[in-house]
């Protein structure tokens, strides 16, 4: 199946899940995760209507970014960094990606702030939450989230725009829904906390295996790779 056909099928599924979750389809942002995908195939996805591109490795993101820039196709493209990020790589992506979705510790956020200050920009980020408390996953624990947001609000060159999470790998759909609904409550609590300078605009959750449940539980940003490219 062509990437365009896959995108169309995915878009229909997103629309159906949005209806089920009482969300407007237009409010749900699709990030195409392109790790391991060749630039020409990403180009095909962009031609079919993809606007948001997510990468999880700095060394993979940079050449792809250059590919699109060299072809003058980068206007209108929005880049997301979704992988675990080392502090020494921060300088490569600050100001280049629109949203760093994977901020999981204060030392990382401080480094982003420092590099953004040097470039005289404000870097938008999401805070990654370890919603299921998995030892193997990165992220701030829900109980530490509000203090973290308060710390984040003191940094002048970063702007928190919401939360991101990666659900556990499971085929137990009830457990999965429980995880997403817990995340939704964490998001709503963070919004109610109304930390100044922090916005709870995006709830980024849901991937190929679970984006429909995530949207039903109010995700408004999904990160999908395999359903588009494999
Ligand atoms: C790979 C990846 C995705 C997309 O996963 P698929 O199963 O390919 O849809 C989403 N989020 C993150 C953080 C990823 O690393």
PDB file of N, CA, C and O in Angstrom, residues 55-134:
ATOM      1  N   UNK A  55      11.519  12.538  15.251  1.00  0.00           N
ATOM      2  CA  UNK A  55      12.696  11.672  15.228  1.00  0.00           C
ATOM      3  C   UNK A  55      13.145  11.412  16.651  1.00  0.00           C
ATOM      4  O   UNK A  55      12.939  12.244  17.539  1.00  0.00           O
ATOM      5  N   UNK A  56      13.784  10.267  16.876  1.00  0.00           N
ATOM      6  CA  UNK A  56      14.208   9.967  18.249  1.00  0.00           C
ATOM      7  C   UNK A  56      15.723   9.927  18.420  1.00  0.00           C
ATOM      8  O   UNK A  56      16.199   9.603  19.496  1.00  0.00           O
ATOM      9  N   UNK A  57      16.456  10.226  17.336  1.00  0.00           N
ATOM     10  CA  UNK A  57      17.920  10.288  17.472  1.00  0.00           C
ATOM     11  C   UNK A  57      18.440  11.541  16.782  1.00  0.00           C
ATOM     12  O   UNK A  57      18.117  11.798  15.618  1.00  0.00           O
ATOM     13  N   UNK A  58      19.300  12.264  17.502  1.00  0.00           N
ATOM     14  CA  UNK A  58      19.849  13.507  16.948  1.00  0.00           C
ATOM     15  C   UNK A  58      20.610  13.229  15.660  1.00  0.00           C
ATOM     16  O   UNK A  58      20.450  13.931  14.658  1.00  0.00           O
ATOM     17  N   UNK A  59      21.411  12.168  15.663  1.00  0.00           N
ATOM     18  CA  UNK A  59      22.250  11.897  14.483  1.00  0.00           C
ATOM     19  C   UNK A  59      21.434  11.480  13.272  1.00  0.00           C
ATOM     20  O   UNK A  59      21.915  11.513  12.151  1.00  0.00           O
ATOM     21  N   UNK A  60      20.187  11.092  13.486  1.00  0.00           N
ATOM     22  CA  UNK A  60      19.328  10.759  12.354  1.00  0.00           C
ATOM     23  C   UNK A  60      18.519  11.984  11.934  1.00  0.00           C
ATOM     24  O   UNK A  60      18.216  12.179  10.751  1.00  0.00           O
ATOM     25  N   UNK A  61      18.174  12.790  12.905  1.00  0.00           N
ATOM     26  CA  UNK A  61      17.369  13.971  12.604  1.00  0.00           C
ATOM     27  C   UNK A  61      18.130  14.974  11.737  1.00  0.00           C
ATOM     28  O   UNK A  61      17.587  15.501  10.760  1.00  0.00           O
ATOM     29  N   UNK A  62      19.391  15.220  12.080  1.00  0.00           N
ATOM     30  CA  UNK A  62      20.132  16.294  11.407  1.00  0.00           C
ATOM     31  C   UNK A  62      20.237  16.103   9.885  1.00  0.00           C
ATOM     32  O   UNK A  62      19.909  17.021   9.141  1.00  0.00           O
ATOM     33  N   UNK A  63      20.666  14.923   9.394  1.00  0.00           N
ATOM     34  CA  UNK A  63      20.736  14.776   7.935  1.00  0.00           C
ATOM     35  C   UNK A  63      19.367  14.855   7.254  1.00  0.00           C
ATOM     36  O   UNK A  63      19.260  15.345   6.133  1.00  0.00           O
ATOM     37  N   UNK A  64      18.330  14.393   7.938  1.00  0.00           N
ATOM     38  CA  UNK A  64      16.995  14.477   7.334  1.00  0.00           C
ATOM     39  C   UNK A  64      16.535  15.929   7.256  1.00  0.00           C
ATOM     40  O   UNK A  64      15.938  16.353   6.265  1.00  0.00           O
ATOM     41  N   UNK A  65      16.817  16.651   8.319  1.00  0.00           N
ATOM     42  CA  UNK A  65      16.471  18.069   8.317  1.00  0.00           C
ATOM     43  C   UNK A  65      17.163  18.760   7.143  1.00  0.00           C
ATOM     44  O   UNK A  65      16.554  19.536   6.396  1.00  0.00           O
ATOM     45  N   UNK A  66      18.447  18.447   6.961  1.00  0.00           N
ATOM     46  CA  UNK A  66      19.214  19.044   5.852  1.00  0.00           C
ATOM     47  C   UNK A  66      18.662  18.628   4.489  1.00  0.00           C
ATOM     48  O   UNK A  66      18.636  19.421   3.560  1.00  0.00           O
ATOM     49  N   UNK A  67      18.232  17.378   4.403  1.00  0.00           N
ATOM     50  CA  UNK A  67      17.643  16.872   3.143  1.00  0.00           C
ATOM     51  C   UNK A  67      16.470  17.750   2.712  1.00  0.00           C
ATOM     52  O   UNK A  67      16.370  18.171   1.556  1.00  0.00           O
ATOM     53  N   UNK A  68      15.588  18.035   3.664  1.00  0.00           N
ATOM     54  CA  UNK A  68      14.401  18.828   3.319  1.00  0.00           C
ATOM     55  C   UNK A  68      14.757  20.292   3.070  1.00  0.00           C
ATOM     56  O   UNK A  68      14.184  20.934   2.192  1.00  0.00           O
ATOM     57  N   UNK A  69      15.722  20.769   3.840  1.00  0.00           N
ATOM     58  CA  UNK A  69      16.138  22.158   3.664  1.00  0.00           C
ATOM     59  C   UNK A  69      16.771  22.342   2.278  1.00  0.00           C
ATOM     60  O   UNK A  69      16.442  23.289   1.556  1.00  0.00           O
ATOM     61  N   UNK A  70      17.625  21.402   1.895  1.00  0.00           N
ATOM     62  CA  UNK A  70      18.311  21.492   0.606  1.00  0.00           C
ATOM     63  C   UNK A  70      17.319  21.454  -0.552  1.00  0.00           C
ATOM     64  O   UNK A  70      17.536  22.057  -1.595  1.00  0.00           O
ATOM     65  N   UNK A  71      16.218  20.742  -0.367  1.00  0.00           N
ATOM     66  CA  UNK A  71      15.209  20.663  -1.416  1.00  0.00           C
ATOM     67  C   UNK A  71      14.156  21.763  -1.293  1.00  0.00           C
ATOM     68  O   UNK A  71      13.151  21.738  -1.992  1.00  0.00           O
ATOM     69  N   UNK A  72      14.395  22.657  -0.355  1.00  0.00           N
ATOM     70  CA  UNK A  72      13.462  23.759  -0.091  1.00  0.00           C
ATOM     71  C   UNK A  72      12.052  23.245   0.187  1.00  0.00           C
ATOM     72  O   UNK A  72      11.061  23.807  -0.253  1.00  0.00           O
ATOM     73  N   UNK A  73      12.021  22.137   0.916  1.00  0.00           N
ATOM     74  CA  UNK A  73      10.730  21.558   1.289  1.00  0.00           C
ATOM     75  C   UNK A  73      10.453  21.762   2.769  1.00  0.00           C
ATOM     76  O   UNK A  73       9.477  21.250   3.294  1.00  0.00           O
ATOM     77  N   UNK A  74      11.338  22.505   3.451  1.00  0.00           N
ATOM     78  CA  UNK A  74      11.155  22.575   4.902  1.00  0.00           C
ATOM     79  C   UNK A  74      10.122  23.603   5.351  1.00  0.00           C
ATOM     80  O   UNK A  74       9.653  23.543   6.481  1.00  0.00           O
ATOM     81  N   UNK A  75       9.755  24.518   4.449  1.00  0.00           N
ATOM     82  CA  UNK A  75       8.731  25.491   4.842  1.00  0.00           C
ATOM     83  C   UNK A  75       7.442  24.744   5.167  1.00  0.00           C
ATOM     84  O   UNK A  75       6.994  23.902   4.403  1.00  0.00           O
ATOM     85  N   UNK A  76       6.890  25.021   6.319  1.00  0.00           N
ATOM     86  CA  UNK A  76       5.635  24.361   6.690  1.00  0.00           C
ATOM     87  C   UNK A  76       5.850  23.044   7.414  1.00  0.00           C
ATOM     88  O   UNK A  76       4.912  22.492   7.969  1.00  0.00           O
ATOM     89  N   UNK A  77       7.086  22.539   7.422  1.00  0.00           N
ATOM     90  CA  UNK A  77       7.335  21.311   8.177  1.00  0.00           C
ATOM     91  C   UNK A  77       7.626  21.647   9.639  1.00  0.00           C
ATOM     92  O   UNK A  77       8.284  22.635   9.943  1.00  0.00           O
ATOM     93  N   UNK A  78       7.135  20.804  10.518  1.00  0.00           N
ATOM     94  CA  UNK A  78       7.315  21.003  11.949  1.00  0.00           C
ATOM     95  C   UNK A  78       8.065  19.787  12.485  1.00  0.00           C
ATOM     96  O   UNK A  78       7.629  18.651  12.291  1.00  0.00           O
ATOM     97  N   UNK A  79       9.197  20.047  13.130  1.00  0.00           N
ATOM     98  CA  UNK A  79      10.043  18.940  13.606  1.00  0.00           C
ATOM     99  C   UNK A  79       9.879  18.728  15.102  1.00  0.00           C
ATOM    100  O   UNK A  79       9.866  19.689  15.880  1.00  0.00           O
ATOM    101  N   UNK A  80       9.792  17.454  15.462  1.00  0.00           N
ATOM    102  CA  UNK A  80       9.636  17.076  16.872  1.00  0.00           C
ATOM    103  C   UNK A  80      10.768  16.146  17.254  1.00  0.00           C
ATOM    104  O   UNK A  80      11.107  15.233  16.493  1.00  0.00           O
ATOM    105  N   UNK A  81      11.318  16.348  18.437  1.00  0.00           N
ATOM    106  CA  UNK A  81      12.280  15.379  18.943  1.00  0.00           C
ATOM    107  C   UNK A  81      11.580  14.551  20.011  1.00  0.00           C
ATOM    108  O   UNK A  81      11.033  15.092  20.973  1.00  0.00           O
ATOM    109  N   UNK A  82      11.565  13.232  19.836  1.00  0.00           N
ATOM    110  CA  UNK A  82      10.775  12.387  20.743  1.00  0.00           C
ATOM    111  C   UNK A  82      11.597  11.343  21.499  1.00  0.00           C
ATOM    112  O   UNK A  82      11.041  10.549  22.252  1.00  0.00           O
ATOM    113  N   UNK A  83      12.912  11.350  21.315  1.00  0.00           N
ATOM    114  CA  UNK A  83      13.720  10.294  21.923  1.00  0.00           C
ATOM    115  C   UNK A  83      14.450  10.749  23.172  1.00  0.00           C
ATOM    116  O   UNK A  83      14.372  11.918  23.557  1.00  0.00           O
ATOM    117  N   UNK A  84      15.169   9.823  23.780  1.00  0.00           N
ATOM    118  CA  UNK A  84      15.898  10.243  24.969  1.00  0.00           C
ATOM    119  C   UNK A  84      17.091  11.087  24.514  1.00  0.00           C
ATOM    120  O   UNK A  84      17.736  10.806  23.503  1.00  0.00           O
ATOM    121  N   UNK A  85      17.320  12.144  25.245  1.00  0.00           N
ATOM    122  CA  UNK A  85      18.240  13.178  24.785  1.00  0.00           C
ATOM    123  C   UNK A  85      19.372  13.356  25.788  1.00  0.00           C
ATOM    124  O   UNK A  85      19.132  13.535  26.980  1.00  0.00           O
ATOM    125  N   UNK A  86      20.599  13.306  25.270  1.00  0.00           N
ATOM    126  CA  UNK A  86      21.753  13.569  26.132  1.00  0.00           C
ATOM    127  C   UNK A  86      22.048  15.060  26.126  1.00  0.00           C
ATOM    128  O   UNK A  86      21.862  15.735  25.109  1.00  0.00           O
ATOM    129  N   UNK A  87      22.566  15.508  27.246  1.00  0.00           N
ATOM    130  CA  UNK A  87      22.812  16.949  27.363  1.00  0.00           C
ATOM    131  C   UNK A  87      23.785  17.470  26.313  1.00  0.00           C
ATOM    132  O   UNK A  87      23.622  18.569  25.802  1.00  0.00           O
ATOM    133  N   UNK A  88      24.783  16.642  25.973  1.00  0.00           N
ATOM    134  CA  UNK A  88      25.779  17.140  25.012  1.00  0.00           C
ATOM    135  C   UNK A  88      25.251  17.211  23.577  1.00  0.00           C
ATOM    136  O   UNK A  88      25.923  17.694  22.683  1.00  0.00           O
ATOM    137  N   UNK A  89      24.034  16.710  23.357  1.00  0.00           N
ATOM    138  CA  UNK A  89      23.445  16.787  22.012  1.00  0.00           C
ATOM    139  C   UNK A  89      22.439  17.930  21.892  1.00  0.00           C
ATOM    140  O   UNK A  89      21.960  18.229  20.793  1.00  0.00           O
ATOM    141  N   UNK A  90      22.130  18.525  23.023  1.00  0.00           N
ATOM    142  CA  UNK A  90      21.062  19.545  23.056  1.00  0.00           C
ATOM    143  C   UNK A  90      21.333  20.674  22.059  1.00  0.00           C
ATOM    144  O   UNK A  90      20.448  21.116  21.339  1.00  0.00           O
ATOM    145  N   UNK A  91      22.597  21.124  22.013  1.00  0.00           N
ATOM    146  CA  UNK A  91      22.926  22.280  21.174  1.00  0.00           C
ATOM    147  C   UNK A  91      22.608  22.054  19.692  1.00  0.00           C
ATOM    148  O   UNK A  91      22.368  22.992  18.956  1.00  0.00           O
ATOM    149  N   UNK A  92      22.603  20.780  19.274  1.00  0.00           N
ATOM    150  CA  UNK A  92      22.336  20.497  17.863  1.00  0.00           C
ATOM    151  C   UNK A  92      20.871  20.715  17.485  1.00  0.00           C
ATOM    152  O   UNK A  92      20.558  20.954  16.328  1.00  0.00           O
ATOM    153  N   UNK A  93      19.997  20.569  18.441  1.00  0.00           N
ATOM    154  CA  UNK A  93      18.570  20.601  18.052  1.00  0.00           C
ATOM    155  C   UNK A  93      17.789  21.805  18.576  1.00  0.00           C
ATOM    156  O   UNK A  93      16.689  22.074  18.099  1.00  0.00           O
ATOM    157  N   UNK A  94      18.370  22.524  19.533  1.00  0.00           N
ATOM    158  CA  UNK A  94      17.649  23.704  20.034  1.00  0.00           C
ATOM    159  C   UNK A  94      17.487  24.714  18.893  1.00  0.00           C
ATOM    160  O   UNK A  94      18.433  25.020  18.188  1.00  0.00           O
ATOM    161  N   UNK A  95      16.277  25.187  18.714  1.00  0.00           N
ATOM    162  CA  UNK A  95      16.004  26.165  17.675  1.00  0.00           C
ATOM    163  C   UNK A  95      15.762  25.530  16.316  1.00  0.00           C
ATOM    164  O   UNK A  95      15.241  26.163  15.407  1.00  0.00           O
ATOM    165  N   UNK A  96      16.124  24.266  16.182  1.00  0.00           N
ATOM    166  CA  UNK A  96      15.925  23.565  14.918  1.00  0.00           C
ATOM    167  C   UNK A  96      14.603  22.789  14.971  1.00  0.00           C
ATOM    168  O   UNK A  96      13.823  22.813  14.033  1.00  0.00           O
ATOM    169  N   UNK A  97      14.343  22.141  16.089  1.00  0.00           N
ATOM    170  CA  UNK A  97      13.055  21.452  16.234  1.00  0.00           C
ATOM    171  C   UNK A  97      12.066  22.384  16.931  1.00  0.00           C
ATOM    172  O   UNK A  97      12.451  23.230  17.742  1.00  0.00           O
ATOM    173  N   UNK A  98      10.815  22.226  16.568  1.00  0.00           N
ATOM    174  CA  UNK A  98       9.778  23.071  17.167  1.00  0.00           C
ATOM    175  C   UNK A  98       9.439  22.626  18.580  1.00  0.00           C
ATOM    176  O   UNK A  98       9.130  23.443  19.438  1.00  0.00           O
ATOM    177  N   UNK A  99       9.468  21.304  18.779  1.00  0.00           N
ATOM    178  CA  UNK A  99       9.028  20.778  20.067  1.00  0.00           C
ATOM    179  C   UNK A  99       9.940  19.629  20.492  1.00  0.00           C
ATOM    180  O   UNK A  99      10.058  18.638  19.778  1.00  0.00           O
ATOM    181  N   UNK A 100      10.572  19.791  21.638  1.00  0.00           N
ATOM    182  CA  UNK A 100      11.324  18.686  22.237  1.00  0.00           C
ATOM    183  C   UNK A 100      10.356  18.010  23.205  1.00  0.00           C
ATOM    184  O   UNK A 100       9.991  18.586  24.233  1.00  0.00           O
ATOM    185  N   UNK A 101       9.905  16.808  22.831  1.00  0.00           N
ATOM    186  CA  UNK A 101       8.807  16.177  23.572  1.00  0.00           C
ATOM    187  C   UNK A 101       9.272  15.364  24.772  1.00  0.00           C
ATOM    188  O   UNK A 101       8.447  14.883  25.538  1.00  0.00           O
ATOM    189  N   UNK A 102      10.581  15.182  24.891  1.00  0.00           N
ATOM    190  CA  UNK A 102      11.070  14.154  25.801  1.00  0.00           C
ATOM    191  C   UNK A 102      11.903  14.719  26.950  1.00  0.00           C
ATOM    192  O   UNK A 102      12.927  14.158  27.310  1.00  0.00           O
ATOM    193  N   UNK A 103      11.447  15.817  27.528  1.00  0.00           N
ATOM    194  CA  UNK A 103      12.167  16.388  28.666  1.00  0.00           C
ATOM    195  C   UNK A 103      11.812  15.581  29.915  1.00  0.00           C
ATOM    196  O   UNK A 103      10.654  15.552  30.344  1.00  0.00           O
ATOM    197  N   UNK A 104      12.822  14.892  30.464  1.00  0.00           N
ATOM    198  CA  UNK A 104      12.538  13.953  31.553  1.00  0.00           C
ATOM    199  C   UNK A 104      13.349  14.246  32.813  1.00  0.00           C
ATOM    200  O   UNK A 104      13.328  13.471  33.763  1.00  0.00           O
ATOM    201  N   UNK A 105      14.097  15.352  32.808  1.00  0.00           N
ATOM    202  CA  UNK A 105      14.854  15.712  34.010  1.00  0.00           C
ATOM    203  C   UNK A 105      15.223  17.178  33.951  1.00  0.00           C
ATOM    204  O   UNK A 105      15.369  17.748  32.870  1.00  0.00           O
ATOM    205  N   UNK A 106      15.410  17.753  35.137  1.00  0.00           N
ATOM    206  CA  UNK A 106      15.659  19.189  35.211  1.00  0.00           C
ATOM    207  C   UNK A 106      16.997  19.571  34.594  1.00  0.00           C
ATOM    208  O   UNK A 106      17.106  20.601  33.928  1.00  0.00           O
ATOM    209  N   UNK A 107      18.021  18.725  34.788  1.00  0.00           N
ATOM    210  CA  UNK A 107      19.343  19.066  34.238  1.00  0.00           C
ATOM    211  C   UNK A 107      19.273  19.203  32.717  1.00  0.00           C
ATOM    212  O   UNK A 107      19.944  20.054  32.124  1.00  0.00           O
ATOM    213  N   UNK A 108      18.435  18.386  32.087  1.00  0.00           N
ATOM    214  CA  UNK A 108      18.257  18.472  30.634  1.00  0.00           C
ATOM    215  C   UNK A 108      17.541  19.770  30.264  1.00  0.00           C
ATOM    216  O   UNK A 108      17.939  20.478  29.333  1.00  0.00           O
ATOM    217  N   UNK A 109      16.511  20.091  31.010  1.00  0.00           N
ATOM    218  CA  UNK A 109      15.752  21.306  30.714  1.00  0.00           C
ATOM    219  C   UNK A 109      16.627  22.554  30.904  1.00  0.00           C
ATOM    220  O   UNK A 109      16.554  23.504  30.125  1.00  0.00           O
ATOM    221  N   UNK A 110      17.482  22.507  31.923  1.00  0.00           N
ATOM    222  CA  UNK A 110      18.390  23.642  32.167  1.00  0.00           C
ATOM    223  C   UNK A 110      19.380  23.811  31.016  1.00  0.00           C
ATOM    224  O   UNK A 110      19.698  24.939  30.628  1.00  0.00           O
ATOM    225  N   UNK A 111      19.831  22.688  30.473  1.00  0.00           N
ATOM    226  CA  UNK A 111      20.748  22.760  29.332  1.00  0.00           C
ATOM    227  C   UNK A 111      20.019  23.326  28.099  1.00  0.00           C
ATOM    228  O   UNK A 111      20.578  24.136  27.356  1.00  0.00           O
ATOM    229  N   UNK A 112      18.787  22.896  27.892  1.00  0.00           N
ATOM    230  CA  UNK A 112      17.992  23.422  26.773  1.00  0.00           C
ATOM    231  C   UNK A 112      17.815  24.935  26.937  1.00  0.00           C
ATOM    232  O   UNK A 112      17.974  25.714  25.997  1.00  0.00           O
ATOM    233  N   UNK A 113      17.527  25.340  28.173  1.00  0.00           N
ATOM    234  CA  UNK A 113      17.344  26.766  28.467  1.00  0.00           C
ATOM    235  C   UNK A 113      18.614  27.556  28.144  1.00  0.00           C
ATOM    236  O   UNK A 113      18.566  28.634  27.545  1.00  0.00           O
ATOM    237  N   UNK A 114      19.757  26.979  28.549  1.00  0.00           N
ATOM    238  CA  UNK A 114      21.041  27.652  28.347  1.00  0.00           C
ATOM    239  C   UNK A 114      21.338  27.836  26.849  1.00  0.00           C
ATOM    240  O   UNK A 114      21.718  28.921  26.401  1.00  0.00           O
ATOM    241  N   UNK A 115      21.129  26.746  26.086  1.00  0.00           N
ATOM    242  CA  UNK A 115      21.418  26.828  24.648  1.00  0.00           C
ATOM    243  C   UNK A 115      20.418  27.746  23.945  1.00  0.00           C
ATOM    244  O   UNK A 115      20.759  28.452  22.993  1.00  0.00           O
ATOM    245  N   UNK A 116      19.181  27.719  24.388  1.00  0.00           N
ATOM    246  CA  UNK A 116      18.169  28.596  23.793  1.00  0.00           C
ATOM    247  C   UNK A 116      18.494  30.057  24.097  1.00  0.00           C
ATOM    248  O   UNK A 116      18.318  30.927  23.242  1.00  0.00           O
ATOM    249  N   UNK A 117      18.996  30.313  25.306  1.00  0.00           N
ATOM    250  CA  UNK A 117      19.377  31.680  25.677  1.00  0.00           C
ATOM    251  C   UNK A 117      20.508  32.165  24.765  1.00  0.00           C
ATOM    252  O   UNK A 117      20.486  33.301  24.288  1.00  0.00           O
ATOM    253  N   UNK A 118      21.479  31.274  24.508  1.00  0.00           N
ATOM    254  CA  UNK A 118      22.595  31.653  23.626  1.00  0.00           C
ATOM    255  C   UNK A 118      22.115  31.998  22.220  1.00  0.00           C
ATOM    256  O   UNK A 118      22.691  32.836  21.539  1.00  0.00           O
ATOM    257  N   UNK A 119      21.046  31.324  21.803  1.00  0.00           N
ATOM    258  CA  UNK A 119      20.512  31.595  20.463  1.00  0.00           C
ATOM    259  C   UNK A 119      19.422  32.656  20.498  1.00  0.00           C
ATOM    260  O   UNK A 119      18.820  32.971  19.468  1.00  0.00           O
ATOM    261  N   UNK A 120      19.138  33.135  21.692  1.00  0.00           N
ATOM    262  CA  UNK A 120      18.118  34.164  21.887  1.00  0.00           C
ATOM    263  C   UNK A 120      16.738  33.736  21.359  1.00  0.00           C
ATOM    264  O   UNK A 120      16.059  34.473  20.660  1.00  0.00           O
ATOM    265  N   UNK A 121      16.385  32.510  21.698  1.00  0.00           N
ATOM    266  CA  UNK A 121      15.064  32.010  21.313  1.00  0.00           C
ATOM    267  C   UNK A 121      14.382  31.408  22.544  1.00  0.00           C
ATOM    268  O   UNK A 121      15.006  31.266  23.598  1.00  0.00           O
ATOM    269  N   UNK A 122      13.129  31.076  22.377  1.00  0.00           N
ATOM    270  CA  UNK A 122      12.413  30.308  23.411  1.00  0.00           C
ATOM    271  C   UNK A 122      12.096  28.938  22.808  1.00  0.00           C
ATOM    272  O   UNK A 122      11.465  28.845  21.754  1.00  0.00           O
ATOM    273  N   UNK A 123      12.610  27.895  23.434  1.00  0.00           N
ATOM    274  CA  UNK A 123      12.399  26.536  22.927  1.00  0.00           C
ATOM    275  C   UNK A 123      11.152  25.933  23.568  1.00  0.00           C
ATOM    276  O   UNK A 123      11.029  25.897  24.785  1.00  0.00           O
ATOM    277  N   UNK A 124      10.238  25.470  22.746  1.00  0.00           N
ATOM    278  CA  UNK A 124       9.041  24.817  23.273  1.00  0.00           C
ATOM    279  C   UNK A 124       9.333  23.344  23.565  1.00  0.00           C
ATOM    280  O   UNK A 124      10.019  22.678  22.788  1.00  0.00           O
ATOM    281  N   UNK A 125       8.809  22.872  24.655  1.00  0.00           N
ATOM    282  CA  UNK A 125       9.062  21.493  25.079  1.00  0.00           C
ATOM    283  C   UNK A 125       7.788  20.869  25.660  1.00  0.00           C
ATOM    284  O   UNK A 125       6.860  21.569  26.053  1.00  0.00           O
ATOM    285  N   UNK A 126       7.779  19.539  25.696  1.00  0.00           N
ATOM    286  CA  UNK A 126       6.783  18.808  26.481  1.00  0.00           C
ATOM    287  C   UNK A 126       7.546  18.082  27.592  1.00  0.00           C
ATOM    288  O   UNK A 126       8.721  17.732  27.416  1.00  0.00           O
ATOM    289  N   UNK A 127       6.881  17.859  28.687  1.00  0.00           N
ATOM    290  CA  UNK A 127       7.491  17.104  29.782  1.00  0.00           C
ATOM    291  C   UNK A 127       7.030  15.652  29.666  1.00  0.00           C
ATOM    292  O   UNK A 127       5.826  15.369  29.591  1.00  0.00           O
ATOM    293  N   UNK A 128       7.999  14.750  29.630  1.00  0.00           N
ATOM    294  CA  UNK A 128       7.667  13.329  29.537  1.00  0.00           C
ATOM    295  C   UNK A 128       7.322  12.802  30.925  1.00  0.00           C
ATOM    296  O   UNK A 128       8.051  13.009  31.894  1.00  0.00           O
ATOM    297  N   UNK A 129       6.208  12.104  30.996  1.00  0.00           N
ATOM    298  CA  UNK A 129       5.746  11.552  32.272  1.00  0.00           C
ATOM    299  C   UNK A 129       5.825  10.024  32.213  1.00  0.00           C
ATOM    300  O   UNK A 129       5.392   9.412  31.237  1.00  0.00           O
ATOM    301  N   UNK A 130       6.385   9.443  33.249  1.00  0.00           N
ATOM    302  CA  UNK A 130       6.435   7.979  33.351  1.00  0.00           C
ATOM    303  C   UNK A 130       5.160   7.547  34.065  1.00  0.00           C
ATOM    304  O   UNK A 130       5.146   7.362  35.275  1.00  0.00           O
ATOM    305  N   UNK A 131       4.110   7.394  33.280  1.00  0.00           N
ATOM    306  CA  UNK A 131       2.775   7.256  33.872  1.00  0.00           C
ATOM    307  C   UNK A 131       2.575   5.927  34.577  1.00  0.00           C
ATOM    308  O   UNK A 131       1.898   5.841  35.600  1.00  0.00           O
ATOM    309  N   UNK A 132       3.177   4.864  34.039  1.00  0.00           N
ATOM    310  CA  UNK A 132       2.962   3.550  34.644  1.00  0.00           C
ATOM    311  C   UNK A 132       4.070   3.180  35.629  1.00  0.00           C
ATOM    312  O   UNK A 132       4.096   2.072  36.167  1.00  0.00           O
ATOM    313  N   UNK A 133       4.999   4.113  35.884  1.00  0.00           N
ATOM    314  CA  UNK A 133       6.069   3.855  36.845  1.00  0.00           C
ATOM    315  C   UNK A 133       6.999   2.733  36.437  1.00  0.00           C
ATOM    316  O   UNK A 133       7.552   2.030  37.278  1.00  0.00           O
ATOM    317  N   UNK A 134       7.193   2.569  35.125  1.00  0.00           N
ATOM    318  CA  UNK A 134       8.066   1.489  34.662  1.00  0.00           C
ATOM    319  C   UNK A 134       9.538   1.859  34.855  1.00  0.00           C
ATOM    320  O   UNK A 134       9.962   2.947  34.461  1.00  0.00           O
TER     321      UNK A 134
END
